Each structure stands twice: as structure tokens, then as C-alpha cells.
XYZ file of C-alpha atoms in Angstrom:
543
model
C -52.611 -2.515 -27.133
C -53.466 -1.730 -30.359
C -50.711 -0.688 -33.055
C -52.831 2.905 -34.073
C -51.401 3.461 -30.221
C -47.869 2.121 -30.837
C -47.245 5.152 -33.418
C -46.281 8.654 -33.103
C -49.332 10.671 -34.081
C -48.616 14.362 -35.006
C -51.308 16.802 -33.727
C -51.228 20.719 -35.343
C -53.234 23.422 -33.981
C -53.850 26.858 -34.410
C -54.591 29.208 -31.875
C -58.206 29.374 -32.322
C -58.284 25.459 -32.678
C -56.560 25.378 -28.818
C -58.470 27.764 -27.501
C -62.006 25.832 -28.309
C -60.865 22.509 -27.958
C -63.210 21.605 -30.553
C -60.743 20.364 -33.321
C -60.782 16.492 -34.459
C -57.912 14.311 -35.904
C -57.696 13.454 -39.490
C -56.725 10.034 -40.839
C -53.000 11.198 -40.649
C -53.237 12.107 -37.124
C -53.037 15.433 -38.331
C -55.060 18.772 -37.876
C -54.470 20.892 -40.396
C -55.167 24.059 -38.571
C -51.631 26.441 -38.385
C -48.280 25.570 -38.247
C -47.614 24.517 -34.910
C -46.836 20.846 -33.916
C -47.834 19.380 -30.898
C -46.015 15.690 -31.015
C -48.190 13.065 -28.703
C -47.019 9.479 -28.225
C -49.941 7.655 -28.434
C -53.643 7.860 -29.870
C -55.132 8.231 -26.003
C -52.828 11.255 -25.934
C -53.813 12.524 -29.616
C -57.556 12.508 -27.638
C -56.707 14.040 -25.112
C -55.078 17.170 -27.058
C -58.396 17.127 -28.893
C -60.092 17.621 -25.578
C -57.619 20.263 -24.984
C -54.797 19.116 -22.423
C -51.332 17.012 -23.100
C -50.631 14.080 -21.962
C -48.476 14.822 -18.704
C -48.742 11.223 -16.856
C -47.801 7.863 -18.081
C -50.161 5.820 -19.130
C -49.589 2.427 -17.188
C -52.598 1.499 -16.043
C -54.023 -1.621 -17.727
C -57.890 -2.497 -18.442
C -57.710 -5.013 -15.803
C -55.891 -2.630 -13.375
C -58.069 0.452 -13.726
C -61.527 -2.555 -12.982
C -59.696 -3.339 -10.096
C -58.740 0.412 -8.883
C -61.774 1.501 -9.139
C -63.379 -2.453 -7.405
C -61.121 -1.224 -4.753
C -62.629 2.149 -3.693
C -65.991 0.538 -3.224
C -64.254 -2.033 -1.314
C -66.853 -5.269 -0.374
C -66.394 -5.894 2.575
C -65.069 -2.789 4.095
C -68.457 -0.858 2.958
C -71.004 -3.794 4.074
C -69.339 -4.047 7.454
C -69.148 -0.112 7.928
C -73.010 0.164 6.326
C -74.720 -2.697 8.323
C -76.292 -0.608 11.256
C -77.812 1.192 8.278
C -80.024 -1.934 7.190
C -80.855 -3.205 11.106
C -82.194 0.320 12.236
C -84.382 0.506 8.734
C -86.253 -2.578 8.797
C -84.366 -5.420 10.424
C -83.421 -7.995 7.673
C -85.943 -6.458 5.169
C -83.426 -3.215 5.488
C -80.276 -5.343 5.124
C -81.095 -7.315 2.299
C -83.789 -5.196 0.118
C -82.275 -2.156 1.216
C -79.033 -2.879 -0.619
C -80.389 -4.457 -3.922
C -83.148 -1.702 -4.607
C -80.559 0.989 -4.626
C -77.996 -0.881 -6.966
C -80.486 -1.326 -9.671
C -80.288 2.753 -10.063
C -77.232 3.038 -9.581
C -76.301 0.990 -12.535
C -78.511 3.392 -14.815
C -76.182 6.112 -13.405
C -72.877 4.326 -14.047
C -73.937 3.716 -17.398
C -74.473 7.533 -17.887
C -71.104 7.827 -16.124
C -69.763 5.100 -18.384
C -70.974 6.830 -21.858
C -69.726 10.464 -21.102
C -66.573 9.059 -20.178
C -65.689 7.091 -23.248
C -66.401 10.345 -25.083
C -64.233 12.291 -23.294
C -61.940 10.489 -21.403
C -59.895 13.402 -19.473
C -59.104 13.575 -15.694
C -61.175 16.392 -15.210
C -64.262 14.284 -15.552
C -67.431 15.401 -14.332
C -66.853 19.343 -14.467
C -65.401 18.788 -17.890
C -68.752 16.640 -19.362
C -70.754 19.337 -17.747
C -68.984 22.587 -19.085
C -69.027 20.701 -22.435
C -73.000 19.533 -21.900
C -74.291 23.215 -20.916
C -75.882 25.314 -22.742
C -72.865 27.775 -23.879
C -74.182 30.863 -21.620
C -73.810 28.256 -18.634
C -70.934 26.210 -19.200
C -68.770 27.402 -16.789
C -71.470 27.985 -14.066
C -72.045 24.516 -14.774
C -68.557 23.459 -14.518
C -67.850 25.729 -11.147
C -70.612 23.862 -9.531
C -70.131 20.585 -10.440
C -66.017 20.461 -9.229
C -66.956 22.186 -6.209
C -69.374 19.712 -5.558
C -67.159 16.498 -6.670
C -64.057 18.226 -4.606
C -66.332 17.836 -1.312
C -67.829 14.669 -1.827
C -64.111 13.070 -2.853
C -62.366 14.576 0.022
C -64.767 14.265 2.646
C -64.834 10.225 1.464
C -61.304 9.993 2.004
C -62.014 11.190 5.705
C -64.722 9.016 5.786
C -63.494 5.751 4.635
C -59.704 6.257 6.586
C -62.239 6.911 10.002
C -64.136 3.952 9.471
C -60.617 1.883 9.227
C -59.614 3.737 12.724
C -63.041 2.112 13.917
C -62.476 -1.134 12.720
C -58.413 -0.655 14.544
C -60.788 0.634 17.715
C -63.554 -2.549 17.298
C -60.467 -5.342 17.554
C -58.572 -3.459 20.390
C -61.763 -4.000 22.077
C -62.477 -7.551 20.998
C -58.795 -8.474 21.705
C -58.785 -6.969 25.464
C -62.694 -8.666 26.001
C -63.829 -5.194 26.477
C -60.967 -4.199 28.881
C -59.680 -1.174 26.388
C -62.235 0.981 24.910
C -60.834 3.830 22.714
C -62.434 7.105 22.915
C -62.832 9.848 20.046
C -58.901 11.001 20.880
C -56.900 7.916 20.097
C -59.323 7.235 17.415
C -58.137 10.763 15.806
C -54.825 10.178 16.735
C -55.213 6.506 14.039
C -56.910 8.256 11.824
C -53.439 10.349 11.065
C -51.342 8.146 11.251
C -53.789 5.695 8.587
C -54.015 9.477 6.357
C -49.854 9.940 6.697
C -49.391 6.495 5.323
C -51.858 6.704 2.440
C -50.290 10.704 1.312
C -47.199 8.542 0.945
C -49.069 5.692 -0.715
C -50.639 7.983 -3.050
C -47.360 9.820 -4.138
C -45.471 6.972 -5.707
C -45.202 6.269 -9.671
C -48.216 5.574 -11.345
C -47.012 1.999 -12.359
C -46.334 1.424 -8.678
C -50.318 2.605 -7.931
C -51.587 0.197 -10.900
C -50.079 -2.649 -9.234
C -50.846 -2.036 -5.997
C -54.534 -1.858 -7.078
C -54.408 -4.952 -8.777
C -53.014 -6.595 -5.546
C -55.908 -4.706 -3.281
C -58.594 -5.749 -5.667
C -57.677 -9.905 -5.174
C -57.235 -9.418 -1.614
C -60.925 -7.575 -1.236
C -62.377 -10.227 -3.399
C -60.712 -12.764 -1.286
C -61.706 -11.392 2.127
C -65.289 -10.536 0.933
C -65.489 -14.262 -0.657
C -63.891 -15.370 2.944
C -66.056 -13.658 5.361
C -69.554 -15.316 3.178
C -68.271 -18.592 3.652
C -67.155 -18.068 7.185
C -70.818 -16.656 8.089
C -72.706 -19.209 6.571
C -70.883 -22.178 7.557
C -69.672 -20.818 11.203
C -73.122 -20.387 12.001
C -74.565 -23.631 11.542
C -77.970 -24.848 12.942
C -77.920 -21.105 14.627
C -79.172 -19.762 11.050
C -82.308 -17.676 10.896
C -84.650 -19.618 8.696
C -85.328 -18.418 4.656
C -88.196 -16.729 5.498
C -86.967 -14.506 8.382
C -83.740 -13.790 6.638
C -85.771 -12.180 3.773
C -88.795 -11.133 5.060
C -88.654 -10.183 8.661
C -89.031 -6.476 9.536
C -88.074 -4.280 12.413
C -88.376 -0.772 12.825
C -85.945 0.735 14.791
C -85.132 4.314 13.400
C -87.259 6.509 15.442
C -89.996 7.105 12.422
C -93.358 5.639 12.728
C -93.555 5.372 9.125
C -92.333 1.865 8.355
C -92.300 2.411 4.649
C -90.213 5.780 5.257
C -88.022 4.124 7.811
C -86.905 1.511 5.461
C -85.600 3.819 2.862
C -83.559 4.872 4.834
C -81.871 1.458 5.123
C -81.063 2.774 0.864
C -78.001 4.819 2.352
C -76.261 1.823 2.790
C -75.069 1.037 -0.993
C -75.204 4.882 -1.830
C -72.436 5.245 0.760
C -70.469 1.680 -0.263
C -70.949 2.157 -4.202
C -69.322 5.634 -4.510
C -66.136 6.926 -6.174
C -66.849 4.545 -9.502
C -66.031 7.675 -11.426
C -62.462 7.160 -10.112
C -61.586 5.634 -13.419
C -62.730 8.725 -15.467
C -60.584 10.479 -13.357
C -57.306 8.294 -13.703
C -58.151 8.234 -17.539
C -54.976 9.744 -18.679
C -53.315 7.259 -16.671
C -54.815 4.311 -18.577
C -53.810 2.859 -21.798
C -56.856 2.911 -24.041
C -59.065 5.020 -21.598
C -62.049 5.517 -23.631
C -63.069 1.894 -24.351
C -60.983 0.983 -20.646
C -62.324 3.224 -18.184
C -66.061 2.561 -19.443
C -65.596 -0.857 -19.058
C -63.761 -0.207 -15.483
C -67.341 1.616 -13.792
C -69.499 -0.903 -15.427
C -67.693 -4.050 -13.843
C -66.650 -2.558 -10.594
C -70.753 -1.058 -9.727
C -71.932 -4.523 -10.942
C -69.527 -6.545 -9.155
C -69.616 -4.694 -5.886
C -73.355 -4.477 -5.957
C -73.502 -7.886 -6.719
C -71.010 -9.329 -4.141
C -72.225 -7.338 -1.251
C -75.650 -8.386 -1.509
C -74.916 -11.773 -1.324
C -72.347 -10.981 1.633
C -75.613 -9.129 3.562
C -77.768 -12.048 3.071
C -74.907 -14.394 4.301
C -74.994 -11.824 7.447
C -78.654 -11.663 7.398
C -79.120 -15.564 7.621
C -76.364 -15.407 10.212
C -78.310 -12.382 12.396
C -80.226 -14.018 15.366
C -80.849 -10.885 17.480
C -81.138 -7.462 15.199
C -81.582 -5.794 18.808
C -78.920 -7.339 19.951
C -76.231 -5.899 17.417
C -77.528 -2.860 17.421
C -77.038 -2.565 21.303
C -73.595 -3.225 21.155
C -70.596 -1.492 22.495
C -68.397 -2.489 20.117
C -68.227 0.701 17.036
C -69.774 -1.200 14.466
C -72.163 -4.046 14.329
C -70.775 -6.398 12.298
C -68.019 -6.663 14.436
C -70.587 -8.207 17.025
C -72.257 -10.601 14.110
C -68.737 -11.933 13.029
C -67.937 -12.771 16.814
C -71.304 -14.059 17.735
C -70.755 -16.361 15.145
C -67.172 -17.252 14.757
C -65.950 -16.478 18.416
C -62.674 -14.206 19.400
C -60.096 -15.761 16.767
C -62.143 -16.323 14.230
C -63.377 -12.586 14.182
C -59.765 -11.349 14.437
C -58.655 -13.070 11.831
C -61.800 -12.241 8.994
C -61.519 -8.811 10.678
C -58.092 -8.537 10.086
C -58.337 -8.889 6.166
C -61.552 -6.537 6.951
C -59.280 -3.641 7.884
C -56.573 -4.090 5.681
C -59.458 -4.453 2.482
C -60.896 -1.155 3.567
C -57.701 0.173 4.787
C -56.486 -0.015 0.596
C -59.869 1.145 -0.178
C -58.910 3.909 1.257
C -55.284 4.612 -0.430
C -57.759 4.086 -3.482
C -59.555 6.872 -2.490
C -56.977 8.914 -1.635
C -55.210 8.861 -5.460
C -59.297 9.630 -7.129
C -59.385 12.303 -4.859
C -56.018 13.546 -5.521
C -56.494 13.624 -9.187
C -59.865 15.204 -8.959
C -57.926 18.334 -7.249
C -54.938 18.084 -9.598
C -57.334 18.298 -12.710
C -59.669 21.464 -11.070
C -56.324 23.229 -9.840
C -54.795 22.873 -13.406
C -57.835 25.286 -14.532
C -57.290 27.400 -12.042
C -60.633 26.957 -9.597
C -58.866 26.490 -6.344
C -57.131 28.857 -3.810
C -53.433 28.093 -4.723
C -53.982 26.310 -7.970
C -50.440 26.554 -9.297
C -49.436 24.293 -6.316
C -51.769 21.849 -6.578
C -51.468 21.485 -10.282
C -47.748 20.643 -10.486
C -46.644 17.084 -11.158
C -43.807 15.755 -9.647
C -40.675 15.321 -11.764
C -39.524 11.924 -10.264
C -42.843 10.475 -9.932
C -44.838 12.272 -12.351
C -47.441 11.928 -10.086
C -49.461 15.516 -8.613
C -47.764 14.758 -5.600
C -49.133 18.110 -4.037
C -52.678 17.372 -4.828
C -51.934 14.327 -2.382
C -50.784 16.061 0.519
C -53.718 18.816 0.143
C -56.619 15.972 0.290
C -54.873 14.384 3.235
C -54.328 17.570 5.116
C -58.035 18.457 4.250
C -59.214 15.345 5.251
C -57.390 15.045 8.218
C -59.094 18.514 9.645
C -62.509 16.820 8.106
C -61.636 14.074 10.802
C -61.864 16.626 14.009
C -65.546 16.162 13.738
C -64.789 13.081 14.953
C -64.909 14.733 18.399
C -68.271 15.044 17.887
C -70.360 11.867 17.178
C -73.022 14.075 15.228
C -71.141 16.477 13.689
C -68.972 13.683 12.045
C -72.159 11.369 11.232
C -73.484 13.972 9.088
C -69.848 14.400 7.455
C -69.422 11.142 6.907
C -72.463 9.636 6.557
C -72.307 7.087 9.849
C -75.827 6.617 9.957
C -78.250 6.247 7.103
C -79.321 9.747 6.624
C -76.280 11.483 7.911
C -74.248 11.860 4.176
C -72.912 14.765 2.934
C -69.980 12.817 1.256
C -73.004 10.879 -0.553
C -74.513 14.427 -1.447
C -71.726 16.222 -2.850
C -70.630 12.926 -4.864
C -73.747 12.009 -6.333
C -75.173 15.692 -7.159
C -71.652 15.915 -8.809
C -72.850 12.664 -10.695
C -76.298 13.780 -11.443
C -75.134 17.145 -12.831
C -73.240 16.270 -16.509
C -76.683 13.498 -16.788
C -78.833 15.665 -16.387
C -77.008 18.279 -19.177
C -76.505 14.922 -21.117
C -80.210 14.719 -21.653
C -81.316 18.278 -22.033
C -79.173 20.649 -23.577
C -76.616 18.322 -24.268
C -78.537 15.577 -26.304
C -76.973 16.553 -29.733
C -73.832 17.381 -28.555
C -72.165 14.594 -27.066
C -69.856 12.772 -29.538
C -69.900 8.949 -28.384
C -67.162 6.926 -27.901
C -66.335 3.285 -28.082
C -69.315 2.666 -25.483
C -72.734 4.438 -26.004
C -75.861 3.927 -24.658
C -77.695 4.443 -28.075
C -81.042 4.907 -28.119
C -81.565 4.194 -24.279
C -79.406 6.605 -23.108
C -82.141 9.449 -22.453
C -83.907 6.735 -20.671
C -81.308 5.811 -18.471
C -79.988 9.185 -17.713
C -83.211 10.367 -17.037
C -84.072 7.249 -14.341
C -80.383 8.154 -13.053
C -81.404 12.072 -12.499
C -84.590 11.009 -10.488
C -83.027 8.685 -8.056
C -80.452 10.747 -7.081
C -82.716 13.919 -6.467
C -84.918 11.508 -4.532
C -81.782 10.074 -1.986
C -80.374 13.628 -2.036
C -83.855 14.438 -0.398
C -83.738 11.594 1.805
C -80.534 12.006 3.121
C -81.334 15.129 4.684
C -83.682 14.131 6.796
C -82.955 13.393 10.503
C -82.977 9.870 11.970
C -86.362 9.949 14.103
C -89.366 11.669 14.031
C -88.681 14.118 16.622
C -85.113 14.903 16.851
C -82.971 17.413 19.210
C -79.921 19.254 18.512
C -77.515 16.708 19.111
C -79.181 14.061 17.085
C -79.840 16.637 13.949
C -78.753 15.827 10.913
C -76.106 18.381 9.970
C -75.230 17.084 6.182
C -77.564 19.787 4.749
C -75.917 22.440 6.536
C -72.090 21.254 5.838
C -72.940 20.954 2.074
C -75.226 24.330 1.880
C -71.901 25.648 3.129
C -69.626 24.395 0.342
C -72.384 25.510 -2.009
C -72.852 29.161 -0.730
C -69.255 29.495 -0.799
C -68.803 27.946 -4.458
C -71.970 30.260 -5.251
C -70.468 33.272 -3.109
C -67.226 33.003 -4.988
C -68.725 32.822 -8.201
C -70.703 35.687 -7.941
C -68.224 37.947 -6.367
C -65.153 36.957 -7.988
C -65.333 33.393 -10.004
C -67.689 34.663 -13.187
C -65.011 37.625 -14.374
C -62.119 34.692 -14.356
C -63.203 31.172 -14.741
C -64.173 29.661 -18.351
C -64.233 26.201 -17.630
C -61.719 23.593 -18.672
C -58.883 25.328 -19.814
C -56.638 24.188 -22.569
C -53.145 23.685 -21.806
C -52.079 22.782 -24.830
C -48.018 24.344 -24.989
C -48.499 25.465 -28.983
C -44.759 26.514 -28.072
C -43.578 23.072 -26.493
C -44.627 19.277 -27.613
C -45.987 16.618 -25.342
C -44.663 13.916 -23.226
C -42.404 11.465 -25.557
């Protein structure tokens, strides 16, 4: 830590200076402004008054800590094994293996957008903060409405998402376990998925140094099971391997579209689903010691890592893959479940699946606290129903303890779609172009870029990490591949489709947005201004 951090920097504004936000520290720490002190205890704090809020958490999470909280929502091996089916529908081992590393090239671009507009302005609020601050003035808090609204859904609906996918894995080794004897249905499934969303909301709740080393702990642990179940795959299977040529190049269609060029994009769902939630660390950022150079350096590593390690995990799986028909005809809820006991029989598949659940399972927790923060910082400007319960912080823990319990309740009555396969695909994004989780996240991602390289080009003050001279370039290559897979993902998963096997996601999100829109026009444009300063010009900040 460096020592400008170890001392007390004094902060003075006036009331004009709070209101914009827009005033910057002198060499003193000082803005000479009025005659009001607000004291801050660190320079990360001193920032974030400059961006307009105090410092109301502690900030114990470590560079190496917030790289491994946000390694953890992406989770290795928990998002290959629930993405596999995505790849063997969409072009056999072509899907699984070109269909993840295509996708992760783009995604980098975006997380180095990401990266840049979150070392300048490294506040919880995040992506509705960069864009109200990015917009053209007239716009900024149009801009702002739409983008939280559209984060909120995609973080909350991934909490469902993720925690469901953990009661599947639960549901895969009851099966495995019994040899098929026990099959759970969509009630007990429901019934795990509450019990896995009761123990994260208390999870989530506890002290923020508690959550940094927990992370650190479910970071190894996914890097060991991930790093486990490669070995395992390619050793287990022996002389049963697929040859080099097969396990790159082989390509089956089994999607329902005719197209074989179409059909494998759609295997491209599979990392957009896995490599979500990166932005977690702009959104723990006043939790972090040194957030603007930490958190940068947090979605860089974690989107490379991830992307990296799971694409040498799907070749391991797509050497080990005999039969792609096979696995996809399986009873068992997802098809790697199959692969790993095809290839390393009952005990062996317990015991990598085991880790499996319990990587995914913290992936989930990890999920649970982004999520939570992402409410907490849009209720403390007042955009939600109820925002002055969801914006408190909890005296023992300082944590926003009530923010918790709303994404878990919310996400729990996400889950009832569960009841229905097709409802919930299109939720959760079960199949490759069922993703609404994907939609609302990513839009939410694509938003502040796209502002970053229009109207926003001269605006941005860079921090400690800056794209330079590539970073209308990059943003620009980020803006077009997400409003391609936003397109993509609506589409239905075969050429001719019937009500049941629709593709809902469109609908679920075009009802967040005509609400968000509805609510703007109606009520939202007389009240909300954006990111709201909550300075206390009568108080001081946290000591």
C-alpha cells in the first residue's frame, strides 16, 4: 500500500462543488472550494468523494483478492460443465472447442473497455455511473436509468442462474449415485435451489474482510478442480481418445438449423454465459485498497485466465468425447456429467464432480455479493422501489446487508421458472440461444463503450490503466460483438420452432425494458438525475 494512502487527506467542498461532482484534489489533498471539511482516510476514499460519494465500506480487499473474486464468478469449471451441451448441439467438437475461443478474443476488447472506465472512476455504481458521466449532458440520466436497469436484470437473474445450475449438478450425482434409481424432478430441484440461495444471503452478509478471504480460498479451489478435472480427462481416458484431428475438426450439426455456419454460432453462447460478471470488481471498488490501478488489473486477469483455462479444459473434454450423440442423449441434466463418467467411471465422477459443485456452488456466493452491491449502489440514488431499504449498510457488518436478502428473494422467484423447462432456459440461458441474463449483462456492458467512444471521447479522465490510442478501436470492436450475440441470442434453437420450444429471452428482457422505459416516461424523468452525490457537507467520512 502506498504511503499517499496511509495519510489523512482533507477534502473541502462547496455546495456547488458536491452537487457536480466535478471537483479534483490539489497537491494538499485539499479543494479549496467553501468551508466545509469532509475528512477521508485514505486517497481511494479522497477519489471517491471526487466522484461524489464517501467512503462507507472498508476497504479490505487486496489486489490479489479482488483477481480472485472476480476468477470466482466466472468459475472454470462450473461454467464449462454447465455450457457443454452448448458446443455439442452447434457443431460437435468444432462447437466445443472453436466455439469457446472465438468469443473470448472479443470479449477481451470489452474487458479492456471495462478495465479503462473503471480505473477512471472506480465507484460501486459502475456501469450506470460511466454512462451518466459518458452521455451527452441532455441524456445522462436516460443513459444512466437504462443502463442499471439493464445491469440489475442481468446480475440478478445470474444469481438464479448459476445457484440452479448447482441444484442440477446436486440432481446429476443423486442420479449417478443411485445408477439412475432417483431422478429428481423440477420440485425438489426448486426446493435445492432455496436452500443453496438461503445459504449464500447469509454468505453474502458477513464483513467484507470475511468475503475477501473467502474469495481467495474459492479462487485456489476452482483453479484446483478445473486443473484436476483436465488431467483426470486426459489421462482417464487413455487409448479411448478421439484422435487430433477429430478433436479439432470434426463437425456435427445438431441444433435444428440447416445452416451449419449459423448453427455453430450458436455454440458462441457458451463463453458469453461462463465469462460474465467480470465487472464485479468495478462494483466492489470501494471495497478494495487501491481500486483504480486494482480492480483494472482484477477484469483483465480473471477474463484472460478463465478464457484461457476453459479452453484448454474443453479440448481436454473434446479429446475425451467419443460419442457427441451419445451425451447429448443422456438422462442425466447436464452432459458433462455423462463425459466425466464415461471416462472415469462412478467414483471417479463423484469425486471431480464433487469439487465441480462446490467450485460453482462459491461461484455463486460470488455472484450473489456483485449482485448485491450493484442494487446497494442504484438504491443509494434512489432508482428502485424501496431504495432507502436497500441502500442501508449494516452497522455490525458494514456490509448492505438488505441489498443481499432482496437479490436472493428476487432470485429465488426468478427460479419458479424452473417449473417450466422453457420458460427458465430463456431466463437463464440453458441452451445456447436461450439468455436473457447474457442480454441484460452485456447490453449493460456495451452501453458506457459505446458513450466512451462517441460523446464521451474527450471526457473521460484516465486512470492508472488506459487504453491510449487504441481505446476507440477496442471499444468500438467491443460495441459490435455484443450487438451481434445480443441478435443471436434471440433467436430460437431450430428452424421451425413451436411454442414450447420458443425462445422467450426477448420477451422477459423487452419486459424489464418497457417497464424501465414505462417508468421513466411516466414518473422516472421529473425525479432521477443520475448518480447522486452523497457527500454529508454536514458530517465527515468513515475514519
Amino acid at each position: 500500500m502506498s504511503s499517499a494512502r496511509d495519510e489523512k487527506a482533507t477534502v473541502t467542498y462547496s455546495q456547488k462543488a458536491t452537487a457536480s461532482s466535478q471537483g479534483s484534489l490539489d497537491a494538499r489533498g485539499t479543494e479549496k472550494a467553501g468551508d466545509v471539511f469532509v475528512e477521508v482516510t485514505s486517497a481511494d476514499d479522497a477519489r471517491l468523494a471526487e466522484l461524489g460519494y464517501k467512503g462507507e465500506f472498508k476497504r479490505e480487499f487486496s489486489l490479489i483478492e479482488t483477481v480472485a473474486f472476480a476468477f470466482s464468478i466466472m468459475a472454470v469449471i462450473g461454467g464449462v460443465s454447465s455450457t457443454l451441451s452448448f458446443g455439442l448441439a452447434s457443431g460437435g467438437h468444432v462447437g466445443m472447442v472453436w466455439g469457446w475461443f472465438i468469443p473470448c478474443l472479443f470479449i477481451m476488447c470489452i474487458a479492456g473497455s471495462m478495465a479503462e472506465l473503471t480505473s477512471s472512476m472506480p465507484t460501486s455504481a459502475g456501469l450506470y455511473y460511466f454512462s451518466a458521466k459518458l452521455a451527452p449532458e441532455r441524456y445522462s440520466a436516460l443513459a444512466s436509468w437504462v443502463t442499471g436497469w439493464a445491469n440489475v436484470t442481468g446480475q440478478i437473474t445470474l444469481v438464479c442462474s448459476i445457484d440452479y445450475t448447482v441444484a442440477q449438478m446436486i440432481t446429476t450425482a443423486v442420479a449417478v449415485s443411485t445408477d439412475g434409481a432417483v431422478v429428481l424432478g423440477a420440485g425438489p430441484t426448486y426446493g435445492i435451489l432455496l436452500a443453496i440461495l438461503a445459504v449464500h444471503g447469509f454468505i453474502c452478509s458477513a464483513a467484507t474482510k470475511v468475503l475477501a478471504r473467502l474469495n481467495l480460498f474459492y479462487g485456489f479451489l476452482t483453479v484446483g478442480a478445473t486443473v484436476g478435472a483436465i488431467v483426470a480427462l486426459l489421462v482417464c481416458s487413455g487409448d479411448q481418445k478421439v484422435s487430433t484431428k477429430t478433436a479439432f475438426t470434426s463437425y456435427e450439426n445438431f441444433t435444428g438449423w440447416r445452416n451449419d455456419g449459423w448453427a455453430f454460432l450458436l455454440a458462441f453462447a457458451a463463453p458469453m454465459w461462463s465469462l460474465t460478471g467480470y465487472d464485479s470488481a468495478a462494483h466492489i471498488s470501494e471495497e478494495v485498497a487501491d481500486a483504480a490501478r486494482a480492480a483494472p488489473i482484477a477484469i483483465l486477469v480473471s477474463v484472460a485466465a478463465v478464457g484461457s483455462m476453459g479452453w484448454i479444459l474443453i479440448i481436454a473434454a473434446s479429446f475425451a468425447t467419443v460419442s457427441v450423440p451419445a451425451l447429448l442423449d443422456t438422462d442425466l441434466a447436464l452432459p458433462m456429467g455423462q463425459l466425466l463418467l464415461d471416462v472415469l467411471g462412478k467414483r471417479g465422477m463423484l469425486a471431480v464432480w464433487s469439487f465441480t459443485i462446490i467450485a460453482q456452488f462459491l461461484c455463486g456466493a460470488a455472484q450473489g455479493v456483485d449482485a448485491s452491491r450493484v442494487v446497494f449502489a442504484f438504491a443509494r440514488d434512489n432508482a428502485l422501489p424501496g431504495s432507502r431499504w436497500w441502500k442501508q449498510v449494516n452497522k455490525h457488518t458494514q456490509t448492505p446487508v438488505n441489498a443481499v436478502w432482496l437479490v436472493i428473494i428476487l432470485s429465488a422467484l426468478c427460479g419458479l421458472l424452473g417449473f417450466s423447462e422453457t420458460a427458465f432456459s430463456s431466463l437463464a440461458g440453458q441452451y445456447p440461444d436461450y439468455s436473457a441474463s447474457v442480454i441484460g449483462l452485456y447490453t449493460s456492458y456495451a452501453t458506457p463503450i459505446f458513450l466512451r467512444v462517441t460523446s464521451g471521447r474527450h471526457k473521460l479522465v484516465p486512470g492508472p490503466f488506459s487504453l491510449g490510442r487504441w481505446s476507440t478501436l477496442i471499444g468500438s470492436i467491443a460495441i459490435a460483438w455484443v450487438a451481434f450475440i445480443v441478435v443471436l441470442l434471440c433467436f430460437p434453437p431450430s428452424q421451425t420452432t413451436t411454442a414450447a420450444e420458443m425462445n422467450y429471452a426477448p420477451v422477459i428482457v423487452l419486459a424489464v425494458f418497457i417497464f424501465a422505459g414505462g417508468s421513466w416516461v411516466v414518473s422516472a424523468r421529473r425525479w432521477f438525475v443520475g448518480p447522486l452525490p452523497n457527500i454529508d457537507v454536514k458530517g465527515h467520512g468513515r475514519e
